[in-house]
Coordinates of N, CA and C and ligand atoms in Angstrom, one line a residue:
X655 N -26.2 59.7 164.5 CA -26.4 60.4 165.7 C -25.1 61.0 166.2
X656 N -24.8 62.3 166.5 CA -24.2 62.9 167.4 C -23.9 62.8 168.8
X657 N -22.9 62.6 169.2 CA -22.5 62.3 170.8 C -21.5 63.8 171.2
X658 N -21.8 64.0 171.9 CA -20.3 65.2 172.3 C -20.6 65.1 174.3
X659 N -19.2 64.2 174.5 CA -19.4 64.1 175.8 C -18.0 65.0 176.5
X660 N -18.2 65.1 177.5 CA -17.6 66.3 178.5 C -16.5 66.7 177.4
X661 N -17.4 67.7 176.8 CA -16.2 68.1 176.2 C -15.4 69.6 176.7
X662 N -14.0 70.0 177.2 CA -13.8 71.4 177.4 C -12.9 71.8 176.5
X663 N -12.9 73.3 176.6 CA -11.5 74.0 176.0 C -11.1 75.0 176.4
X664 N -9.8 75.5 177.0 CA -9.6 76.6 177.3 C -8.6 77.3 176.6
X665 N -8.6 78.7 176.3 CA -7.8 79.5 176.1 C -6.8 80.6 176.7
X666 N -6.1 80.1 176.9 CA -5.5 81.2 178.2 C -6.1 80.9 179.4
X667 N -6.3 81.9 180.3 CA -7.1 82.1 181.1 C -8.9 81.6 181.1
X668 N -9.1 82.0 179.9 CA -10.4 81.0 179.4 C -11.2 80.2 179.0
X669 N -12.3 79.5 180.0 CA -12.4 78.6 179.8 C -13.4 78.7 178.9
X670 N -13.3 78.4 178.0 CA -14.2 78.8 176.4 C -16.1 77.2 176.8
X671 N -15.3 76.5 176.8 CA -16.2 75.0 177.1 C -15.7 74.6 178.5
X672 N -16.9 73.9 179.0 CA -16.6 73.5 180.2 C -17.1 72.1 180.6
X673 N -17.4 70.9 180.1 CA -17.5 69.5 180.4 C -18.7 69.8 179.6
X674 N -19.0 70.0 178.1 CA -20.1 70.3 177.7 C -20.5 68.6 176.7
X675 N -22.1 68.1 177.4 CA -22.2 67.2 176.9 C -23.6 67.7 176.3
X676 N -24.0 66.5 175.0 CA -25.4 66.6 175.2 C -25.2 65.5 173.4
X677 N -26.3 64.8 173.3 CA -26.6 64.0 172.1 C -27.6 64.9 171.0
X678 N -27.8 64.1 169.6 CA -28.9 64.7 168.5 C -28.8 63.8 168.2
X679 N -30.4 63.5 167.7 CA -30.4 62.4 166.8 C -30.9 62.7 165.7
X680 N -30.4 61.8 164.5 CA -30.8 62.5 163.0 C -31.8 63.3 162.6
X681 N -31.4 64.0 161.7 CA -32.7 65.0 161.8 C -33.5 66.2 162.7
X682 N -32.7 66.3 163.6 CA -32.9 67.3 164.8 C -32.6 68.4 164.0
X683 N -33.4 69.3 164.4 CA -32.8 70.9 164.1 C -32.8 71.4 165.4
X684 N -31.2 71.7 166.2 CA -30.8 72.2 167.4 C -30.1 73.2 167.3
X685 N -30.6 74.6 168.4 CA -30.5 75.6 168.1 C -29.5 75.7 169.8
X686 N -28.2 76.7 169.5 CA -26.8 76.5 170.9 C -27.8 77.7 171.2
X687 N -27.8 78.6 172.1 CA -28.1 79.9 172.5 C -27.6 80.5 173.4
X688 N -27.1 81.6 173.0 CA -26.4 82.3 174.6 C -26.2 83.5 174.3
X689 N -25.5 84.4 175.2 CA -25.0 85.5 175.2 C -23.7 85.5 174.5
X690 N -23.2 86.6 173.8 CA -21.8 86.4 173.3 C -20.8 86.0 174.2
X691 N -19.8 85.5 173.8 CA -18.8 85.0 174.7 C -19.3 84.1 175.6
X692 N -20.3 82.9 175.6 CA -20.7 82.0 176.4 C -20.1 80.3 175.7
X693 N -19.2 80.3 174.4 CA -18.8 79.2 174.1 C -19.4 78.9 172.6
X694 N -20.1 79.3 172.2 CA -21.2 79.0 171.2 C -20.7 78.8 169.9
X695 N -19.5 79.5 169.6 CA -18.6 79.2 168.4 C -17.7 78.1 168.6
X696 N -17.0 78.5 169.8 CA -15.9 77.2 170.0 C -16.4 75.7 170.4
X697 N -17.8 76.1 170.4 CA -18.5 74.8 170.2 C -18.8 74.2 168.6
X698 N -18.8 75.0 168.1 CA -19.4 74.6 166.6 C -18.2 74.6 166.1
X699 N -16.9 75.2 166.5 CA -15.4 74.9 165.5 C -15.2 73.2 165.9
X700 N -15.3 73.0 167.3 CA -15.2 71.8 167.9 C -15.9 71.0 167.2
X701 N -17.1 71.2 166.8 CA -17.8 69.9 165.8 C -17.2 69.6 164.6
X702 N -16.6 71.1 163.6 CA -16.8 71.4 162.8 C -15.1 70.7 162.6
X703 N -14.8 70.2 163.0 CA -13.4 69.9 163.5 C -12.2 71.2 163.2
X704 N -12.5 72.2 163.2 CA -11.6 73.4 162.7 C -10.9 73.7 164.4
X705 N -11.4 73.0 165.2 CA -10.5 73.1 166.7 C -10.5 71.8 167.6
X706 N -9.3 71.4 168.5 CA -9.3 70.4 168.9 C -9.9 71.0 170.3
X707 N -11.1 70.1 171.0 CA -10.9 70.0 172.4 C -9.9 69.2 173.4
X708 N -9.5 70.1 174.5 CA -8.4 69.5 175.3 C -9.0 68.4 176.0
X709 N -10.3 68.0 176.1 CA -10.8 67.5 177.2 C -11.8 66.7 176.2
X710 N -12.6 65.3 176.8 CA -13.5 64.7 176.5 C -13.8 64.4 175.0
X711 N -14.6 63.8 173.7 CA -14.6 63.5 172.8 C -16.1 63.9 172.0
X712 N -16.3 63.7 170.7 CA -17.4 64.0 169.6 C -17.7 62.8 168.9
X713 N -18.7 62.1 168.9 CA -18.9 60.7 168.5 C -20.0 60.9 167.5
X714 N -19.9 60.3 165.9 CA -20.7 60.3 164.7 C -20.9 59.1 164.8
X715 N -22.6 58.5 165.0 CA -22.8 57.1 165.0 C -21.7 56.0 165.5
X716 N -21.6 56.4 166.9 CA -20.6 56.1 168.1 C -18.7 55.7 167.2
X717 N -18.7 56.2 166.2 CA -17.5 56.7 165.8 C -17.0 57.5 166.8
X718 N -15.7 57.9 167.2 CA -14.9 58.5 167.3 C -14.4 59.4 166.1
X719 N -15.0 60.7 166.3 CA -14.4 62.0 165.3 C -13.8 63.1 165.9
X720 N -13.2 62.9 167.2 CA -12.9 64.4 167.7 C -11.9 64.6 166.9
X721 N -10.8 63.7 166.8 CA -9.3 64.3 165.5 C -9.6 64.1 164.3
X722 N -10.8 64.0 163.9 CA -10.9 63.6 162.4 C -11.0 65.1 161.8
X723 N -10.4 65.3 160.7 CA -10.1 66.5 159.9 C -11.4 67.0 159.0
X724 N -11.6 68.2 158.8 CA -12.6 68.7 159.0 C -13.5 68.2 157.6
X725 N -12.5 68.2 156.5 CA -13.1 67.6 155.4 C -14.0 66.2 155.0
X726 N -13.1 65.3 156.4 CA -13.4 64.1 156.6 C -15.1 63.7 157.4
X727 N -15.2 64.8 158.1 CA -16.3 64.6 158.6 C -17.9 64.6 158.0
X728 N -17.9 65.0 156.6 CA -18.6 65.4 156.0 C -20.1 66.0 156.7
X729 N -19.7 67.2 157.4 CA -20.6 68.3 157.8 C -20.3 69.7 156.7
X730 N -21.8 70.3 156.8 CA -21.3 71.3 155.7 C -21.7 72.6 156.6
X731 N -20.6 73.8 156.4 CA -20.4 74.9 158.0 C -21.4 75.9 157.1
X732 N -21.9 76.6 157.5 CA -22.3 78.2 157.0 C -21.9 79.1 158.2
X733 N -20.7 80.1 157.5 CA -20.4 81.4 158.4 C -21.5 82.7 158.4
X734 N -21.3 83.4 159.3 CA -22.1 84.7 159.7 C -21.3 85.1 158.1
X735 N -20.3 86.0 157.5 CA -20.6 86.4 156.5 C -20.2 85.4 155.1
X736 N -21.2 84.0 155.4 CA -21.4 83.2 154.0 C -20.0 82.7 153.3
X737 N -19.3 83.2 153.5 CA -17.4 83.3 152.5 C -18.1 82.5 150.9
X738 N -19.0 83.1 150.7 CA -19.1 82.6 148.8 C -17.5 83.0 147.8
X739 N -17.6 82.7 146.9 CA -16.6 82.4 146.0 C -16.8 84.1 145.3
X740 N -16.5 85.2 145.9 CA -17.4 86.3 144.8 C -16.8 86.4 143.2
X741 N -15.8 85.9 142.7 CA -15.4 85.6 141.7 C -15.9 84.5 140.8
X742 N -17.1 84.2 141.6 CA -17.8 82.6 140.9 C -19.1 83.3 140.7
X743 N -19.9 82.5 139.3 CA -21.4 83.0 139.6 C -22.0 82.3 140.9
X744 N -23.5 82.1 141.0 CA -24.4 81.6 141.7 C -24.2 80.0 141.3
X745 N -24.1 79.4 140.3 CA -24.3 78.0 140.2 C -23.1 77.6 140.2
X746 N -21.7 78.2 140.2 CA -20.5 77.6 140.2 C -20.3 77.7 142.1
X747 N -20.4 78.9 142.4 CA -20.4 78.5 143.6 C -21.1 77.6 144.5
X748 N -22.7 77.4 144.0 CA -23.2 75.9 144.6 C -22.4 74.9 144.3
X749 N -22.4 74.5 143.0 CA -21.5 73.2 142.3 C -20.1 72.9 143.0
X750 N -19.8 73.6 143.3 CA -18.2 73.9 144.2 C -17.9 72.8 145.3
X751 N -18.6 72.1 146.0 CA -18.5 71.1 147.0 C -18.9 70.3 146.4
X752 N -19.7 69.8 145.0 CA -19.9 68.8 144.4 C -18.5 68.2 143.8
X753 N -18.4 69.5 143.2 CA -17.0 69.3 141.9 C -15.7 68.9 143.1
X754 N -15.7 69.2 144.3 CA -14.6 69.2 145.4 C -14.7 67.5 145.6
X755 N -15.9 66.9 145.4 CA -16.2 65.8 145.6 C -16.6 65.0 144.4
X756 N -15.4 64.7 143.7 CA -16.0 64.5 142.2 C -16.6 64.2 141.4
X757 N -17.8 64.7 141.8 CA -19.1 64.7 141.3 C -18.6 65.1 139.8
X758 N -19.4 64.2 138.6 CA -19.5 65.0 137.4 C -19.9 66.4 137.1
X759 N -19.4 67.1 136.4 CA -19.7 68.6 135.9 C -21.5 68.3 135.8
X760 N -21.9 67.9 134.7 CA -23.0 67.4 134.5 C -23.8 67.5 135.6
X761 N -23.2 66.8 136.4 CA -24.4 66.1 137.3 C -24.8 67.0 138.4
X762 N -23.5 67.7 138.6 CA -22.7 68.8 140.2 C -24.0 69.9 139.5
X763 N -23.9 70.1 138.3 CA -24.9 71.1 137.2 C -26.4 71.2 137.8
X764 N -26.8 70.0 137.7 CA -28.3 69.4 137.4 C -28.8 69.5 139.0
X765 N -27.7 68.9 140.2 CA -28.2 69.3 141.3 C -28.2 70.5 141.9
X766 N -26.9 71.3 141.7 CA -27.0 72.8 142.1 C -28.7 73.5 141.4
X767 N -28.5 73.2 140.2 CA -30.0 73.9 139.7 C -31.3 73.4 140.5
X768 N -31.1 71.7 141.2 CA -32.4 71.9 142.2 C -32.3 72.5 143.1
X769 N -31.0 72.8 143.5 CA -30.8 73.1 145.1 C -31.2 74.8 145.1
X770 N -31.0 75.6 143.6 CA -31.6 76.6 143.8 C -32.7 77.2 143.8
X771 N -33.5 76.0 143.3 CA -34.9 76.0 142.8 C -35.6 75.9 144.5
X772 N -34.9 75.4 144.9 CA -35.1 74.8 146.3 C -35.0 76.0 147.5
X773 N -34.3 76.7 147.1 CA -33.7 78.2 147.9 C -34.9 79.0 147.2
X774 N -35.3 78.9 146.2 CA -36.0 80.4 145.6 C -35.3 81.1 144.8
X775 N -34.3 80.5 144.0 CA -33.0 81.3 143.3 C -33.0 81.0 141.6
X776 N -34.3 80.3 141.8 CA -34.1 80.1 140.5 C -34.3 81.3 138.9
X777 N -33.4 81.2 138.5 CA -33.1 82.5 137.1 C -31.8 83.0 137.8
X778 N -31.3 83.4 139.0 CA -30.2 83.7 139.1 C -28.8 83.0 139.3
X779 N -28.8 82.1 138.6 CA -27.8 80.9 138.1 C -27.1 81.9 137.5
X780 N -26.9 82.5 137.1 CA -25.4 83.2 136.1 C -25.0 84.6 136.6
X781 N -25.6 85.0 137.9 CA -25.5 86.2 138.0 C -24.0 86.2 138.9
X782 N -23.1 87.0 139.1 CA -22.4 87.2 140.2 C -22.9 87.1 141.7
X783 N -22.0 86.5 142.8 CA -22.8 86.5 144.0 C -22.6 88.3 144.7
X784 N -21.8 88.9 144.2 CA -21.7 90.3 144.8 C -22.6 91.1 143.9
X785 N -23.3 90.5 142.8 CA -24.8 91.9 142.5 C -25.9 91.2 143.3
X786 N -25.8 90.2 144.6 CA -27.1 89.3 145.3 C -27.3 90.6 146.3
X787 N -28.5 90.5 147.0 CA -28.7 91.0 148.2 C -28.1 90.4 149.6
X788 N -28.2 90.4 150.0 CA -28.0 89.6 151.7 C -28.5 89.0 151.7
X789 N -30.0 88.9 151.8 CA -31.0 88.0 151.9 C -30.3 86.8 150.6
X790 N -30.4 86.6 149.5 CA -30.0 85.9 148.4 C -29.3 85.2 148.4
X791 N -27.7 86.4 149.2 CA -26.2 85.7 149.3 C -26.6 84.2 150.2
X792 N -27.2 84.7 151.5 CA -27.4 83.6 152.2 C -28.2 82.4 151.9
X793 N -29.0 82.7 150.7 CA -29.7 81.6 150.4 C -28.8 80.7 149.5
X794 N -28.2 81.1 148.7 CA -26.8 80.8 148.1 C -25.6 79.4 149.0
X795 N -25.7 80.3 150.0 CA -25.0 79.6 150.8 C -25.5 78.2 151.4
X796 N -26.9 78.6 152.4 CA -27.1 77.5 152.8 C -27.6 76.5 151.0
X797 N -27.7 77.1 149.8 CA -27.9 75.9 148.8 C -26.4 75.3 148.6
X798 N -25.3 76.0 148.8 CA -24.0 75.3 148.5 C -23.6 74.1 149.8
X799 N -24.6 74.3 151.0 CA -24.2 73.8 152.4 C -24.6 72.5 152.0
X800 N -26.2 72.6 151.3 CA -27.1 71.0 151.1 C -26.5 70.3 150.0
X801 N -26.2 71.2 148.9 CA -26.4 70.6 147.6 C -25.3 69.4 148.2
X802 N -24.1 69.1 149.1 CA -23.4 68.3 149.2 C -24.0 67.1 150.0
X803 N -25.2 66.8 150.6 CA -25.8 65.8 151.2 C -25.2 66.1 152.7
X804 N -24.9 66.8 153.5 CA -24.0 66.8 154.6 C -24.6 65.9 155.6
X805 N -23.6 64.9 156.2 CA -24.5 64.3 157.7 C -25.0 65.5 158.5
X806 N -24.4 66.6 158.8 CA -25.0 67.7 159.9 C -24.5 69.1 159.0
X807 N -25.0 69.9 159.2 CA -25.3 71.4 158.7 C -25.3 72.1 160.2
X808 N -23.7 72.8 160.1 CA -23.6 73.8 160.8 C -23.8 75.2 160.6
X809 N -24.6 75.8 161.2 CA -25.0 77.2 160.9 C -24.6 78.2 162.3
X810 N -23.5 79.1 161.7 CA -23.3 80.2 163.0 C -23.4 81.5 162.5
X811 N -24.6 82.0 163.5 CA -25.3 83.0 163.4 C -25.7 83.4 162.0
X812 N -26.8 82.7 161.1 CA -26.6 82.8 159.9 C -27.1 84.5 159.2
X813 N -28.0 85.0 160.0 CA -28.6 85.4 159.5 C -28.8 87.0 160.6
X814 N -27.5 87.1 161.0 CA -26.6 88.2 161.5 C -26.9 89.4 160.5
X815 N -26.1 89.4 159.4 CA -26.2 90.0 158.5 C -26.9 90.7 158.0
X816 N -28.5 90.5 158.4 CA -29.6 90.7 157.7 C -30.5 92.1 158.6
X817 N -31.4 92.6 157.7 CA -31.9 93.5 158.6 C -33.3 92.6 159.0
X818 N -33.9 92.8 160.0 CA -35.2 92.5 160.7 C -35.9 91.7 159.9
X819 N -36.9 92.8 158.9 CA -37.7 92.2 158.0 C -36.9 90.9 157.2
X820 N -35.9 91.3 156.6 CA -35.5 90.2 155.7 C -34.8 89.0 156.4
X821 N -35.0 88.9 157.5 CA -34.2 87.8 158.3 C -35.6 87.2 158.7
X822 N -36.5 87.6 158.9 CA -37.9 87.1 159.5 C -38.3 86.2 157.6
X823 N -37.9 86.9 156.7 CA -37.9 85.7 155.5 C -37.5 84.8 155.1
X824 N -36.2 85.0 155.2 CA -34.9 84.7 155.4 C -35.0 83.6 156.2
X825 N -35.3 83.3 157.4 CA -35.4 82.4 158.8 C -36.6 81.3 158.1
X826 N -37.9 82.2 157.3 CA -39.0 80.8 157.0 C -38.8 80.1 155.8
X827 N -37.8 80.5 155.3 CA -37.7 79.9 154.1 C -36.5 79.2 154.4
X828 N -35.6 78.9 155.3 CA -34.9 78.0 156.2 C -35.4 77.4 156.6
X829 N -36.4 77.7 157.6 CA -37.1 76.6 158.1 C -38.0 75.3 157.2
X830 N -38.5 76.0 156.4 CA -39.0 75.3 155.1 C -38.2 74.1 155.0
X831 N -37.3 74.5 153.8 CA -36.4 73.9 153.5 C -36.0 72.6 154.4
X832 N -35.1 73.2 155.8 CA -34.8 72.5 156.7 C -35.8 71.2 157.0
X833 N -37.1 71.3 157.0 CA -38.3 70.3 157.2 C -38.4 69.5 156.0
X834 N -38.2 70.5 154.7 CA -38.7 69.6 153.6 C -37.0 68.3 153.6
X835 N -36.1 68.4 154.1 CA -35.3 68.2 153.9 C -34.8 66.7 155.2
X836 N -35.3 67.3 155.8 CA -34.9 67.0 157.3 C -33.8 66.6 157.7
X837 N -32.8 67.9 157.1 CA -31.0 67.5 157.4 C -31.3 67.8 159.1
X838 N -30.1 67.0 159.7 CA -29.7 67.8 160.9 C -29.0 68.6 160.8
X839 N -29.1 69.3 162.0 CA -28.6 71.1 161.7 C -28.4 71.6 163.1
X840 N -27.5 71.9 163.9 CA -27.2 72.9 164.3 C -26.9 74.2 164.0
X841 N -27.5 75.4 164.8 CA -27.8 76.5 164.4 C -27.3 77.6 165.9
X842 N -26.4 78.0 165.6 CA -25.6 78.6 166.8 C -26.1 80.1 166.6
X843 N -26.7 80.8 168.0 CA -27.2 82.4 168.0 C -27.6 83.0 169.3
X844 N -27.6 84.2 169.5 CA -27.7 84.9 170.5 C -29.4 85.3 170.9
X845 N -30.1 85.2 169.8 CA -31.4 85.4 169.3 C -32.7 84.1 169.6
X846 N -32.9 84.8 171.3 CA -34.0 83.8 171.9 C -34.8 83.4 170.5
X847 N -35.9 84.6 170.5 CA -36.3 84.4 169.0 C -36.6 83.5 167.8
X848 N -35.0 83.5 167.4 CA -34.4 82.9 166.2 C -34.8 81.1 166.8
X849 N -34.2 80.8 167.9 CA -33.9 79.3 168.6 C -35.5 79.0 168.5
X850 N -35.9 79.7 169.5 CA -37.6 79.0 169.6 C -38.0 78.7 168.3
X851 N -38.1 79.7 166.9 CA -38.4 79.5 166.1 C -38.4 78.3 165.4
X852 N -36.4 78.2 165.2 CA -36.4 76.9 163.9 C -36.3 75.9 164.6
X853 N -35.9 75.6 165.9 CA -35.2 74.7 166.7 C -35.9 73.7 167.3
X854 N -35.9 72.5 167.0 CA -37.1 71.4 167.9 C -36.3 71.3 169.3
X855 N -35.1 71.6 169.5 CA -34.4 71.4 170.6 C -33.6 72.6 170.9
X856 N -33.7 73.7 171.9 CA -32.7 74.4 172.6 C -31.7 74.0 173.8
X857 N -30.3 74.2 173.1 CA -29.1 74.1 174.1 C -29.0 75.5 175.0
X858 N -29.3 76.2 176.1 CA -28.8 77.3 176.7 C -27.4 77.0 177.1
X859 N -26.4 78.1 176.5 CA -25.5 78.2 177.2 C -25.2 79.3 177.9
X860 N -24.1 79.3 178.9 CA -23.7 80.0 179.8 C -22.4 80.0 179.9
X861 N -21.6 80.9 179.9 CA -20.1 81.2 180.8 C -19.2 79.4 180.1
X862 N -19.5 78.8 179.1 CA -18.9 78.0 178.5 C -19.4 76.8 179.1
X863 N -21.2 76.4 179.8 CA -21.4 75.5 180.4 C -23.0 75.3 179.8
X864 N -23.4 74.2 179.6 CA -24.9 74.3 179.5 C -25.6 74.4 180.5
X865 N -26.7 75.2 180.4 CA -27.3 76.1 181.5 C -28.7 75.0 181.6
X866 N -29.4 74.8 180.5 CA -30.7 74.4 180.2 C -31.0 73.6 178.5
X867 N -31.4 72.4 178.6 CA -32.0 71.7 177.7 C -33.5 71.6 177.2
X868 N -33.9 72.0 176.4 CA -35.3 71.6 176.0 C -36.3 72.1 175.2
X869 N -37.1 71.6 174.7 CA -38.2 72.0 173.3 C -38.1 73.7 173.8
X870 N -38.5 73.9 172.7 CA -39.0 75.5 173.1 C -40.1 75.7 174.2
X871 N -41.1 74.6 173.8 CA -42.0 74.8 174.6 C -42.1 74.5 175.8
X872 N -41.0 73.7 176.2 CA -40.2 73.8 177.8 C -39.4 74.6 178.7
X873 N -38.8 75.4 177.4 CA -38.3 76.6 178.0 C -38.9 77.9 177.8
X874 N -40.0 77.9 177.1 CA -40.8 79.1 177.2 C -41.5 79.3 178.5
X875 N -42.4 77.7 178.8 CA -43.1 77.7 180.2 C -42.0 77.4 181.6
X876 N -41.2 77.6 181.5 CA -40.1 76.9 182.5 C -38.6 77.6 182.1
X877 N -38.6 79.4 182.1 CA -37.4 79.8 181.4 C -36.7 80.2 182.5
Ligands
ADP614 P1 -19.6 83.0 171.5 O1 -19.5 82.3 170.2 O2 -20.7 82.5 172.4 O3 -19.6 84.5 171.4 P2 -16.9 82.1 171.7 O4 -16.9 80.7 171.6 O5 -16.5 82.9 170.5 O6 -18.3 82.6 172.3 O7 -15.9 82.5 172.9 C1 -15.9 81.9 174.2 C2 -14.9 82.5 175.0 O8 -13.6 82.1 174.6 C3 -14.8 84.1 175.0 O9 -14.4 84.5 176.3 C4 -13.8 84.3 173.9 O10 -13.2 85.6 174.1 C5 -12.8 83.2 174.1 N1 -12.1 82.8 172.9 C6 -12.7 82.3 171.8 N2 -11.8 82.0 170.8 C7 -10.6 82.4 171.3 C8 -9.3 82.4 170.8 N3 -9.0 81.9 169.6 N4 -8.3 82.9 171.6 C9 -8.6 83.3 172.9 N5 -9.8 83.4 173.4 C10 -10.8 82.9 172.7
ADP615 P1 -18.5 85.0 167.1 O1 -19.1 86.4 167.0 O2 -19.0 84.1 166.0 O3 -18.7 84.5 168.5 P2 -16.0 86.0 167.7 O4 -16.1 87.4 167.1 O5 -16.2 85.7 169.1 O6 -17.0 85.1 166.8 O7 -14.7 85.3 167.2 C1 -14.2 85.4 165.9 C2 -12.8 84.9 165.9 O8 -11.9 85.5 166.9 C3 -12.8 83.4 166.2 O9 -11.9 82.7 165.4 C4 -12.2 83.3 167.7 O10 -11.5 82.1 167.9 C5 -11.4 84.5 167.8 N1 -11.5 85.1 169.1 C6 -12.6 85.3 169.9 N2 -12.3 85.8 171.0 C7 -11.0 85.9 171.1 C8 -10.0 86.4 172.1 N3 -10.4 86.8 173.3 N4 -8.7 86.4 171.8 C9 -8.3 85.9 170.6 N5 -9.2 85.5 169.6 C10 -10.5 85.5 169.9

């Protein structure tokens, strides 16, 4: 389980987070939501340990992890543009967090191949990831995110990148996955939409504060 209690951070003049608390429990798929500039990244660097907060703490199964280093935490990030290996094929770049964690070649092999089978990628094991489409690359990615077992799966703005149609595919075959799986996951986005969709739980944020907690279906009847 996830804890993140009053947590802030500011930058300058800005206050990016502002006593921002709230819990998950395993297996949640929770979706941040807001307008740009409302905290939504510096929330997910803050998990992701890539930033310290000045204020309050992040608790893994009431561990203390706010200073723990980002490797250490074993969460796996997906960026808005994916950062795949484009010098790698498709299965060396999944294998990549295996082999990081020395997993046998062998073995790093056998699960990348489920994990693409698992994405819908299967046959394009040898291809380059820059002859993929968008739609592809990101499937790529979130397979390189799982294939490592991650306690939590961070996703910011994954599916930015994409045009309409293929993000509406793109999004159910995430969600898929995400179920057949039942990683926990946060999913940071601007896109009412997107949140109601995959998210059993919406965080609203605001001006670096949480605005509103609750199922979609709480905040649809009660927005
Ligand atoms: P969002 O992801 O919701 O768009 P951010 O977390 O990126 O919001 O930013 C929150 C606020 O903090 C914004 O006002 C942004 O300009 C500011 N901010 C974020 N990162 C930095 C930084 N590294 N330096 C200065 N200001 C920052
Ligand atoms: P996102 O679109 O995911 O919210 P941003 O475009 O806000 O990301 O930020 C991208 C990067 O720029 C981040 O590393 C963030 O820390 C930095 N950044 C954002 N706002 C500012 C700012 N006002 N000043 C300096 N750096 C910023």
């Amino acid at each position: 389980m996830l804890q993140v209690r009053t947590v802030s951070k500011q930058y300058g003049q800005t206050l990016a987070l502002s006593k921002v608390s709230f819990n998950m429990q395993d297996g949640e798929t929770l979706a941040i939501l807001g307008p740009s500039g409302c905290g939504k990244s510096t929330l997910l660097r803050v998990l992701a340990g890539l930033e310290h907060p000045d204020q309050g703490d992040v608790l893994w199964d009431d561990q203390e992890i706010t200073h723990l280093p980002p490797e250490k935490r074993l969460f796996s990030l997906v960026f808005q543009d994916y950062a795949l290996f484009p010098h790698l094929n498709v299965l060396a770049n999944v294998m990549f967090g295996l082999i990081e964690r020395k997993t046998p070649r062998k073995q790093a092999g056998q699960v990348a191949l489920d994990w693409l089978e698992k994405v819908n990628l299967q046959g394009l094991e040898r291809r380059r990831v820059t002859e993929l489409s968008g739609g592809q690359q990101q499937r790529v990615a979130v397979a390189r995110a799982l294939a490592v077992n991650p306690r939590l799966l961070l996703l910011d703005e994954p599916f930015s990148n994409l045009d309409q149609q293929l993000r509406e595919e793109v999004q159910n075959e995430l969600l898929a996955t995400l179920r057949e799986t039942r990683s926990s996951t946060i999913l940071v986005t601007h896109d009412q939409q997107e949140a109601f969709k995959l998210a059993s739980r919406v965080i609203v944020m605001r001006e670096g504060k949480i605005e509103q907690v609750g199922t979609p279906s709480d905040l649809y009847h009660h927005p």
